[in-house]
XYZ file of C-alpha atoms in Angstrom:
599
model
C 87.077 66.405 82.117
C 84.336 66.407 79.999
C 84.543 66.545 75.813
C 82.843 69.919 76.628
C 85.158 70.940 78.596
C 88.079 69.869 76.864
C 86.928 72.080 73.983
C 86.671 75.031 76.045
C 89.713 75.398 77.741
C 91.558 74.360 74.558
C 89.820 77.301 72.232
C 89.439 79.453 75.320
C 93.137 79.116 76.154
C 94.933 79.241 72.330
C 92.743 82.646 72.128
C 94.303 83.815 75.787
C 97.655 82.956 74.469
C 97.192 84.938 71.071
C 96.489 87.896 72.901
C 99.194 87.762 75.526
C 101.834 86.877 73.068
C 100.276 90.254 70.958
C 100.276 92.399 74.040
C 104.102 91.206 74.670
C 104.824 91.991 70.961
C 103.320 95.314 70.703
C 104.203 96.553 74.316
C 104.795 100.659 74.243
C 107.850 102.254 74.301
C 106.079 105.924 74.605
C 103.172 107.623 75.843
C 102.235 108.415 71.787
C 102.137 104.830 71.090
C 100.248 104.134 74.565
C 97.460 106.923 74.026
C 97.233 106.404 70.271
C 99.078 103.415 69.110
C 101.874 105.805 67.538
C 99.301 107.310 65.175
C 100.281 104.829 62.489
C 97.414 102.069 62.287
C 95.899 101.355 58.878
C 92.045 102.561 58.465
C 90.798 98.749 57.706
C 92.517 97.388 60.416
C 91.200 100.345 62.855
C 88.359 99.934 61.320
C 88.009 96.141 63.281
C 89.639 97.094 66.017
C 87.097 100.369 66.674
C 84.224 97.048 65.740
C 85.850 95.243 68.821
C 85.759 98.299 70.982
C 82.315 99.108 70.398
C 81.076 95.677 70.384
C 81.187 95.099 74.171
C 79.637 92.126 76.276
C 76.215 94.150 75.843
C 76.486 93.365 71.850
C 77.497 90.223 71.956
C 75.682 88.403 75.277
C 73.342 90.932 76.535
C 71.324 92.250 73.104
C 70.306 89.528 71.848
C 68.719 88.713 74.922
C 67.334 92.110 75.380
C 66.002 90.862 71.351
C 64.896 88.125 72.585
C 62.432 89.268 75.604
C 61.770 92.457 74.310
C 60.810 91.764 70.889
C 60.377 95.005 68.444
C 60.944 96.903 71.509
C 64.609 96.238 71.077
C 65.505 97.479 68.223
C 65.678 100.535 69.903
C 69.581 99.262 70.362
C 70.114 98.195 66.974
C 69.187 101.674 65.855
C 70.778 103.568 68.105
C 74.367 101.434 68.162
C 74.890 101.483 64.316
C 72.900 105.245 63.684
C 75.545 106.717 66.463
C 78.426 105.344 64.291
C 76.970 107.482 60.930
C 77.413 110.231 63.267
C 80.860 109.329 63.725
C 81.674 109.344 60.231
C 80.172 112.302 59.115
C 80.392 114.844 62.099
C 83.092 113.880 64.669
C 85.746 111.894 63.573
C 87.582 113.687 60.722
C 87.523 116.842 62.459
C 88.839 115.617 65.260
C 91.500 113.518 63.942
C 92.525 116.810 62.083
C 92.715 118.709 65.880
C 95.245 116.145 66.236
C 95.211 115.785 70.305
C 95.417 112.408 72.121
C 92.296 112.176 73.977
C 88.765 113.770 74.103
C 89.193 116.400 77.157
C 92.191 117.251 75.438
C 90.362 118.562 72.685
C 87.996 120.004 74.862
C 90.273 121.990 76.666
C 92.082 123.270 73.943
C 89.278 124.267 72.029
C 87.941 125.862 75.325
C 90.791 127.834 76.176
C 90.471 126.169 79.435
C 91.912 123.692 81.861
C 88.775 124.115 84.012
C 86.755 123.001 80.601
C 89.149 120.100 80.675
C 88.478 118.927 84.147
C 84.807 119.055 83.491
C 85.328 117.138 80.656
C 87.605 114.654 82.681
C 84.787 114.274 85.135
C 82.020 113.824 82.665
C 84.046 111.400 80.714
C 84.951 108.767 84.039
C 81.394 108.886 85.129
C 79.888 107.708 81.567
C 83.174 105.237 81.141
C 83.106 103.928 84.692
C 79.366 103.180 84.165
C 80.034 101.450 81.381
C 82.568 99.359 82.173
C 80.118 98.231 84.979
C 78.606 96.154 82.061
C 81.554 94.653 80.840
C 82.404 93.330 84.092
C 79.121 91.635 84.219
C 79.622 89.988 81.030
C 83.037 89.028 82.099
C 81.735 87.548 85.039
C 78.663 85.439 83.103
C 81.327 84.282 80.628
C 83.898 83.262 83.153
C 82.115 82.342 85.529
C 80.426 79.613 83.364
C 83.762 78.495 81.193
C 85.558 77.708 84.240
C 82.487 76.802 86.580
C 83.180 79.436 89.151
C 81.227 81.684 90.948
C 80.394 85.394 89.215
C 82.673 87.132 91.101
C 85.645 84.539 90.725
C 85.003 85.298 86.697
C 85.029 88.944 87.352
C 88.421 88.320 88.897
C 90.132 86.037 86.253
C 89.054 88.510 83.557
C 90.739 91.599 85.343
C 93.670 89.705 85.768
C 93.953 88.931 81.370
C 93.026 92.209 80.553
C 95.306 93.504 83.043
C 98.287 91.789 81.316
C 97.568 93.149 77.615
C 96.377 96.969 78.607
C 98.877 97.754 80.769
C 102.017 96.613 78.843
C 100.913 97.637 75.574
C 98.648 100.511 76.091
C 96.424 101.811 72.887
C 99.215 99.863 70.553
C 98.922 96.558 72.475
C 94.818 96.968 72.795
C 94.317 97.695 69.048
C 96.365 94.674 67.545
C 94.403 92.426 70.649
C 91.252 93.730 69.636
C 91.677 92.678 65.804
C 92.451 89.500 66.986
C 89.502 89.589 69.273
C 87.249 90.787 66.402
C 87.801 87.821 64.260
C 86.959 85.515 67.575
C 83.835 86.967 67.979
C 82.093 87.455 64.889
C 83.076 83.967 63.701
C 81.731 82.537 67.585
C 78.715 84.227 66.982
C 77.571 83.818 63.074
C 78.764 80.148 62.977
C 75.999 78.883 65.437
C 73.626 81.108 63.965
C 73.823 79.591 60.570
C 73.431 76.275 62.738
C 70.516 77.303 64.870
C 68.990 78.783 61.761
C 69.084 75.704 59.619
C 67.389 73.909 62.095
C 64.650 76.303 62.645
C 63.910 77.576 58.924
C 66.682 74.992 56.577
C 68.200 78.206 55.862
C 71.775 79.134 56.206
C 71.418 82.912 56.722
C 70.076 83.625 59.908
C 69.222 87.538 58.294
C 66.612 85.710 56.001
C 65.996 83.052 57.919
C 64.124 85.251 60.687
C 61.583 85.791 57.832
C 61.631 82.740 56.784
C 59.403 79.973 57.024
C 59.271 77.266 60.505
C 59.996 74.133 59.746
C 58.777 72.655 62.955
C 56.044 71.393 64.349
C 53.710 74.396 62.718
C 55.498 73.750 59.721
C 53.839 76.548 57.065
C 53.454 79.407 59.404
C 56.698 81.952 59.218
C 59.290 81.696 62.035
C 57.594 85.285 63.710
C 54.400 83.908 63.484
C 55.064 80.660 65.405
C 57.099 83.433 67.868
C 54.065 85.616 68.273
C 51.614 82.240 68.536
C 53.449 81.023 71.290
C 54.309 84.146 73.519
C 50.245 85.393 73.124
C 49.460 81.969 74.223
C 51.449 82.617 77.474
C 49.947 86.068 78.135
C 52.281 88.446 76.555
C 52.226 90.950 73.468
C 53.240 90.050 70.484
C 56.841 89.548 69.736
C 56.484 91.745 66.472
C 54.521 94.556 68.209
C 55.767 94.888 71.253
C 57.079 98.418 72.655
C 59.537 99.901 74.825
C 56.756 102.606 76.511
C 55.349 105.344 74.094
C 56.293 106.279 70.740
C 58.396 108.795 72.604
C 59.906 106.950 74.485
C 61.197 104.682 71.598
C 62.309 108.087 69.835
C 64.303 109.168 72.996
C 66.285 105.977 73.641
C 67.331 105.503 69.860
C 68.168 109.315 70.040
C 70.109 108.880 73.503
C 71.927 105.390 72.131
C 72.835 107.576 69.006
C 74.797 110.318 70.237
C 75.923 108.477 73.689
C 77.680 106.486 70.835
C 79.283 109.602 69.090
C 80.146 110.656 72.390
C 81.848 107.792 74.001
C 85.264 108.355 74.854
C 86.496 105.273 74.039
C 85.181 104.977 70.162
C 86.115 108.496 70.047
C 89.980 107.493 70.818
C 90.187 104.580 68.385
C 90.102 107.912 65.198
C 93.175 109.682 66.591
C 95.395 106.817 65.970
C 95.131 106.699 61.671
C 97.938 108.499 59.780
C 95.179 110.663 58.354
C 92.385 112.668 58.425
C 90.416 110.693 55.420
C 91.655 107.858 57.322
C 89.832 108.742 60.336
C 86.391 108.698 57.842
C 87.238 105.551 56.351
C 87.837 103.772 59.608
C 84.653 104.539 61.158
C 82.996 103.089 57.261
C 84.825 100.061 58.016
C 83.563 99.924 61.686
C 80.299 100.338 60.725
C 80.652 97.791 58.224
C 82.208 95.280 60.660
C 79.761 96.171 63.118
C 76.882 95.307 60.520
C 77.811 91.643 60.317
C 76.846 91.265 63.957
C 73.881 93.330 63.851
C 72.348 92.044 61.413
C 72.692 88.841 62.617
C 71.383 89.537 66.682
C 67.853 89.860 65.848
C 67.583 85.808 64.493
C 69.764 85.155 66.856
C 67.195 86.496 69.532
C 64.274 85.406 67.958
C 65.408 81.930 67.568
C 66.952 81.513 70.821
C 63.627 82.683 72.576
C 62.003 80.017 70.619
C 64.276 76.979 70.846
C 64.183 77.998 75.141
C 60.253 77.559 74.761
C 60.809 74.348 73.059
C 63.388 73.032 75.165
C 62.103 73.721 78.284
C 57.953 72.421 77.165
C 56.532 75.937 77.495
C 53.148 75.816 76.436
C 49.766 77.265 76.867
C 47.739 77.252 80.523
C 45.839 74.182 81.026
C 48.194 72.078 78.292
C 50.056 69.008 78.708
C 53.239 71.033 77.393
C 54.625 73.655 80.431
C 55.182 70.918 82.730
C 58.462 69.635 82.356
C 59.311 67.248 85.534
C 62.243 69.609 87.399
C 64.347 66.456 87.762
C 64.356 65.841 84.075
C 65.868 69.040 83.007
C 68.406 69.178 80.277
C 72.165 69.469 81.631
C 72.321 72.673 79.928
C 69.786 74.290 82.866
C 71.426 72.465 85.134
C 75.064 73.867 84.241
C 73.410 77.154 84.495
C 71.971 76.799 87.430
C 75.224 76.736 89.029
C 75.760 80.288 87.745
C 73.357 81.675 89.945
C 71.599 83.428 86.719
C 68.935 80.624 86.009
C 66.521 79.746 88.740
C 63.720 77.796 89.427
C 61.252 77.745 92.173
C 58.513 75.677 93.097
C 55.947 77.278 94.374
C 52.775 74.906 94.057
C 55.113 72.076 95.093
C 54.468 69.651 92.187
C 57.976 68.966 91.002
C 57.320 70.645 87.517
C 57.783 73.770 85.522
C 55.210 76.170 85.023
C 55.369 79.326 82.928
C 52.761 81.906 81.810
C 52.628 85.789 82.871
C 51.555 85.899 85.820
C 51.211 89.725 85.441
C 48.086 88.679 83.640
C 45.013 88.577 85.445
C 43.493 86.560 83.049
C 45.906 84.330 82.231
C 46.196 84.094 86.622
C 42.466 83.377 86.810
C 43.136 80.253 84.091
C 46.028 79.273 85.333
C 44.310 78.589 89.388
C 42.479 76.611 88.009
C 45.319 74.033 87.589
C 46.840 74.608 90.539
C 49.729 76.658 89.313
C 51.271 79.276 91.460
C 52.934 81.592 89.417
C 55.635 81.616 87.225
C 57.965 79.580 88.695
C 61.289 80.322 86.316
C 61.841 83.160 89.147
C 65.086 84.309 87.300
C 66.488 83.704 83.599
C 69.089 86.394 83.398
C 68.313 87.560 79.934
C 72.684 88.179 79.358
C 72.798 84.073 79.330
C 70.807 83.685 76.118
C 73.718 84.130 73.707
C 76.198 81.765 75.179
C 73.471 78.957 76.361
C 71.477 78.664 73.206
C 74.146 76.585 71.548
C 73.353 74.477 73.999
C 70.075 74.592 73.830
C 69.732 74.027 70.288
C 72.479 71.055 71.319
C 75.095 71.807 68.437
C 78.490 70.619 68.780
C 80.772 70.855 71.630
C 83.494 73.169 69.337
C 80.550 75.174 68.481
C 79.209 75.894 71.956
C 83.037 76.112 73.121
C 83.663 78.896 70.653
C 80.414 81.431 71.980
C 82.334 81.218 75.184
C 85.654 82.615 73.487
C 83.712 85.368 71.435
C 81.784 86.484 74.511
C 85.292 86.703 76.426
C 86.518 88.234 73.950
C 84.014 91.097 73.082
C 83.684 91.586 77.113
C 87.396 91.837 77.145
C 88.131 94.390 74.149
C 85.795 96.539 75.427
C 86.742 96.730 79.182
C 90.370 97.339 78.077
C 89.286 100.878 75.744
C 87.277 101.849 78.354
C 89.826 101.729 80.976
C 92.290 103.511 78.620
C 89.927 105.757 78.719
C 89.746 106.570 82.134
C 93.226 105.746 82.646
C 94.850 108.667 79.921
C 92.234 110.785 81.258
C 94.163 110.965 84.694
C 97.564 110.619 83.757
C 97.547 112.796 80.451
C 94.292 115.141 81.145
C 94.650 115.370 84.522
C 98.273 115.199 85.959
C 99.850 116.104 82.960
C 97.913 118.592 81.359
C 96.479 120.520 84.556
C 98.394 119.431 87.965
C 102.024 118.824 86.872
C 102.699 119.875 82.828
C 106.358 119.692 83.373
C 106.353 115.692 83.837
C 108.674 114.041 81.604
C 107.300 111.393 79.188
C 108.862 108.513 80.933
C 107.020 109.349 84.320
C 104.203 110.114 82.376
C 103.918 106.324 80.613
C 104.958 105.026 84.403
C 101.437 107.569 85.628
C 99.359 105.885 82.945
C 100.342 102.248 83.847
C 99.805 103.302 87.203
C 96.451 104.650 86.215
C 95.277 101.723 84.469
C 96.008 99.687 87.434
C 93.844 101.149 89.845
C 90.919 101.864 86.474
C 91.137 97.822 86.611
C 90.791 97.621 89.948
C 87.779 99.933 90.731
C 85.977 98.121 87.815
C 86.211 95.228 89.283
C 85.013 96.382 92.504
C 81.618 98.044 90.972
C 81.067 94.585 88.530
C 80.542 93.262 91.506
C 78.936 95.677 93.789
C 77.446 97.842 91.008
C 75.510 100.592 91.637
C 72.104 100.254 91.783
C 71.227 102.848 89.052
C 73.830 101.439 86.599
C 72.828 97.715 87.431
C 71.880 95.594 84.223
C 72.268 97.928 81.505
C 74.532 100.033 80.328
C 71.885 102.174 78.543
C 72.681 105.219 81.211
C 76.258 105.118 80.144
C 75.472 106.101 76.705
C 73.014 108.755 78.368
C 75.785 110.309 80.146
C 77.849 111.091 77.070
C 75.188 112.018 75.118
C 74.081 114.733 77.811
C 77.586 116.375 78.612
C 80.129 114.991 75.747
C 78.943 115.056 72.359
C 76.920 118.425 72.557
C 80.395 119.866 73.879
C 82.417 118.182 70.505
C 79.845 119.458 68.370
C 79.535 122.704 69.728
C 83.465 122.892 69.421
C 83.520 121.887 66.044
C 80.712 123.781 64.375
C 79.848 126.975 66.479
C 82.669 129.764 66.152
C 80.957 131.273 68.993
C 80.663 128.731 71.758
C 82.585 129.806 74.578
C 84.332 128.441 77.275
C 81.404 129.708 80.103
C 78.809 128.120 77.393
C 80.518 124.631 77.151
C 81.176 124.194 80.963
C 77.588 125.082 81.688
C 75.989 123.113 79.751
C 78.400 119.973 79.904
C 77.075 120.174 84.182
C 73.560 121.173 83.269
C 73.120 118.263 81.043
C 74.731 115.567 83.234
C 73.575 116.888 86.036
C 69.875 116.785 84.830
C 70.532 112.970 83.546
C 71.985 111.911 86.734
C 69.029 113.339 89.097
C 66.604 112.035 86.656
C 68.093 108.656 86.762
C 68.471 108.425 90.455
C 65.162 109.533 91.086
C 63.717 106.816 89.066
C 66.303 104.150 90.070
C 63.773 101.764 91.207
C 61.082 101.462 88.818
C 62.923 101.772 85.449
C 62.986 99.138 82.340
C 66.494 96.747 83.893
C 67.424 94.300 80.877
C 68.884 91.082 82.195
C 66.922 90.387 85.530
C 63.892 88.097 85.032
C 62.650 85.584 82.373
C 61.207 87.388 80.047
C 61.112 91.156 80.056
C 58.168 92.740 81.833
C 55.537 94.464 79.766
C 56.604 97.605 79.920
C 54.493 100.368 80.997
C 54.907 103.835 82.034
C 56.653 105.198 85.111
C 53.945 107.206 87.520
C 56.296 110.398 86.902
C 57.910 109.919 83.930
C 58.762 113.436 82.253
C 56.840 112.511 79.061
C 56.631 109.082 79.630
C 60.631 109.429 78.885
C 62.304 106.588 80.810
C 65.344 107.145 82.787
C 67.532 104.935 79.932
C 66.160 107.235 77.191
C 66.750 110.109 78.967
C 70.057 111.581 77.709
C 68.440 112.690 75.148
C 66.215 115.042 76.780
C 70.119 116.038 78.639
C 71.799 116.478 75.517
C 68.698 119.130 74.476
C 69.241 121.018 77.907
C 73.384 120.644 77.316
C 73.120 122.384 73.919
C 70.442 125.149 75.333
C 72.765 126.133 78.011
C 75.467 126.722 76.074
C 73.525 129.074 73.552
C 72.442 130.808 76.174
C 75.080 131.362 78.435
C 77.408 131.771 75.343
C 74.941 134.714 74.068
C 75.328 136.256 76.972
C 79.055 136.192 77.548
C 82.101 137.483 75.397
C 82.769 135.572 72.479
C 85.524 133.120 72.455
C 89.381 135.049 71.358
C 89.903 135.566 67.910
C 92.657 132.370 67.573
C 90.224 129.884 69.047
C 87.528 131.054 66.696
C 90.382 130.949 63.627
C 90.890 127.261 65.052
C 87.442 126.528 64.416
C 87.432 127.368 61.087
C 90.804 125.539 60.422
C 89.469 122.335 61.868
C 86.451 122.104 59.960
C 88.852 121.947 56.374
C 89.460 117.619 56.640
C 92.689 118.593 54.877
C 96.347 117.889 56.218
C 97.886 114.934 58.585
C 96.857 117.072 61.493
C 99.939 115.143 63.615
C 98.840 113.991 66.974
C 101.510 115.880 69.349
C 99.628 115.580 72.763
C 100.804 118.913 73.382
């Protein structure tokens, strides 16, 4: 075993044990304390749990890398993530804390009048959840899959079996107590070589100023952007610092559709009915956001700098140069270790035993590049989700260092996956079977349902991670589009329009989804997939694009249609009873413990 090695399994393992031996101490005893951890967690500590929630394996592996190849472009995510979360605070969570119910379609139901609202609901909140739990699996599997030097779907395995262990004994209790745990893993696993790879770059320790800062390479004098932008133009490609996601629009649309998918999200939405109080419901989503920050504010230098030290690394240089021919055989180990994953590839194709890169989407830079005999760019796949936990070892730091990435991707794949499938697990055993096909079960049957539940959520994630879908594949941008089109506009609706009615809410929850769901499929096939080649194609248009809106973006435009449904339908129906409406107003006043009952 390898000193490598020996530091993985050995921080890999003590952080496995921490979170069994939590899961074991905080099994549940009750269905309160397995939907909402007994309603009893403090704000600061929710606060880092709901940070570990939200910050899945596409936070921590996957946007940096969609940083790193998309360049301004991918902010978009940034924006979106963190702007969602203001949201939270200000329009969702204390008002739903104060309803007091256990889960989302509970609410929705209730404040419906309707167990056919609910079912909608139910429906619209598995098809957004099981979408995005596609993405966690595929982190799970890139993580595992390269700490234990298996194949993908071996990874996607092991990591069903550990989250398995914790969800399913200890429910919402054991998940939020795990994910504090897992919260300090992987912030410190991902700032730590940050303030490494920054030094090196810049000789500064922050990595937030740092990505202003000045290079201290090579092209020592120019800023660390400007040696960025030198070296991708040279290659063919925009500018890191310019380059877009589409139009204007488009841009608009996908931080709008990342925004309120966020709001809407079953999952976050959970983690604020399990504070004593309605403040605390506020607070905790501050503190998330604050917790959150640290990481986000950190991803774009982390991108930046790991698209530059891959350059570096690997000799990419300008057409024509002597750099960008790197002999194959002489590769680092760290592209060889990769290689094994099956999500780092090379190909020959002029048969010279070397590297060539350039974009070859470029007909000028193809017309130079003939000229030397190159073929093409022969990097044929460098999954963009590997950036974060290889360029450690790219920038060679030390074992421990590169040891401990592994743990905080783990763990951020892991405390995701397990809200999620609480998610969809209390939607079918307390939504479902106990609020719509058997309300007379007794709690003990019901806790045995959920378990059960959870099982089988585990196991179908695991079956689409790895045979996903092809219009969920690589990103877990349509996710967020889902909830944004049917959830939120039905929680906002329910908090803030008196006369919203249960014909109104059900309409548009199906117009909206059902509008992002045809738009998406239609356009499965030529739509902006993060994580599937070197560096992220330029990124044009779509020949029918509505607006030039891309299917990831598109939620938005299904959250628009969700909300002008149920106006209209609403208008033109009787209003909702005078208790409901009564109910509205009561909610609204962030006064009182509002006790979550479940009933």
């Amino acid at each position: 075993m390898t000193n490598l090695e020996l530091w993985t399994y050995s921080i890999v393992g003590l952080t496995f044990a921490i979170y069994i031996g939590i899961a074991i101490w905080a099994r549940a005893g009750s269905t309160s304390e397995f939907y909402v951890a007994g309603g009893g967690v403090h704000p600061v500590a929710n606060g880092m749990a709901t940070a570990a929630d939200w910050m899945s394996a596409a936070s921590f592996i996957s946007m940096a890398g969609m940083l790193a190849f998309g360049g301004y472009g991918g902010s978009v995510f940034l924006m979106g993530w963190t702007g969602g979360y203001v949201l939270l605070a200000l329009l969702l969570a204390p008002y739903l804390r104060k309803f007091g119910k256990f889960t989302v379609p509970e609410f929705i139901g209730d404040r419906y009048y309707a167990n056919s609202a609910r079912v909608v609901a139910v429906i619209c909140l598995i098809l957004a959840s099981v979408t995005y739990v596609i993405g966690q699996m595929t982190g799970i599997g890139v993580a595992f899959g390269r700490f234990l030097g298996v194949s993908y779907e071996m990874g996607i395995v092991s990591g069903m079996g550990i989250v398995a262990i914790y969800a399913i004994l200890g429910g919402m209790k054991g998940i939020t107590y795990t994910q504090i745990a897992q919260y300090v893993v992987l912030i410190f696993a991902y700032t730590i070589p940050a303030i490494f790879i920054s030094l090196n770059l810049t000789g500064n320790p922050i990595p937030q100023l740092g990505l202003g800062g000045a290079y201290v390479g090579d092209d020592a004098g120019l800023s660390l952007l400007d040696k960025l932008n030198q070296v991708v133009t040279d290659l063919g490609f925009h500018e890191y610092t310019t380059q877009v996601m589409g139009s204007s629009l488009n841009m608009f649309a996908y931080t709008l559709s990342l925004m309120i998918g966020t709001a809407g999200l079953p999952h976050v939405i959970i983690r604020f009915f399990t504070v004593p109080k309605v403040r605390d419901a506020r607070y905790s989503a501050g503190w998330a956001l604050v917790f959150i920050a640290i990481l986000y504010t950190t991803a774009p230098a982390v991108g930046a700098m790991a698209r530059l030290n891959l350059m570096d690394t690997i000799q990419i240089g300008p057409v024509g140069s002597e750099t960008g021919n790197l002999v194959y055989d002489e590769r680092p180990d760290w592209f060889k270790r990769w290689e094994t994953t099956g999500l780092l590839k090379f190909e020959d194709k002029n048969g010279d035993g070397r590297i060539q890169y350039y974009n070859d989407k470029n007909p000028e830079m193809t017309a130079q590049a003939e000229q030397y005999g190159w073929a093409g760019n022969e990097m044929v796949t460098v999954n963009n989700d590997i950036m974060v936990l290889a360029n450690p070892e790219i920038a060679a730091l030390p074992n421990w260092v590169i040891a401990l990435v592994v743990a905080g991707g783990l763990a951020a794949a892991l405390s995701t996956a397990a809200g999620l499938l609480l998610a969809i697990s209390s939607a079918i055993s307390h939504d479902l079977l106990k609020g719509v096909i058997m309300p007379t079960i007794s709690e003990k049957n019901e806790l045995l349902a959920g378990r059960i539940s959870m099982v089988a959520a585990i196991l179908l994630a695991g079956y689409l991670g790895m045979n996903p879908p092809g219009f969920a594949a690589g990103t877990v941008a349509i996710a967020f589009g889902l909830a944004a089109s049917s959830i939120f506009p039905a929680i906002m609706l329910g908090i803030f329009s008196k006369r919203t009615n249960k014909a109104g809410a059900i309409a548009g929850m199906v117009a909206g989804i059902t509008v992002t769901l045809l738009y998406v499929f239609q356009h499965k096939g030529i739509f902006f997939i993060p994580g599937t080649t070197f560096l992220m194609p330029e990124m044009g248009m779509g020949p029918d694009w509505f607006l030039g809106i891309s299917p990831n973006a598109f939620g938005a435009v299904g959250a628009l249609v969700n909300f002008a449904v149920a106006f209209v339908v609403s208008a033109l129906t009787a209003p909702p009873p005078p208790h409901i409406q009564h109910l509205v107003e009561d909610v609204r006043i962030p006064r009182g413990a509002g006790v979550a009952t479940g009933h």
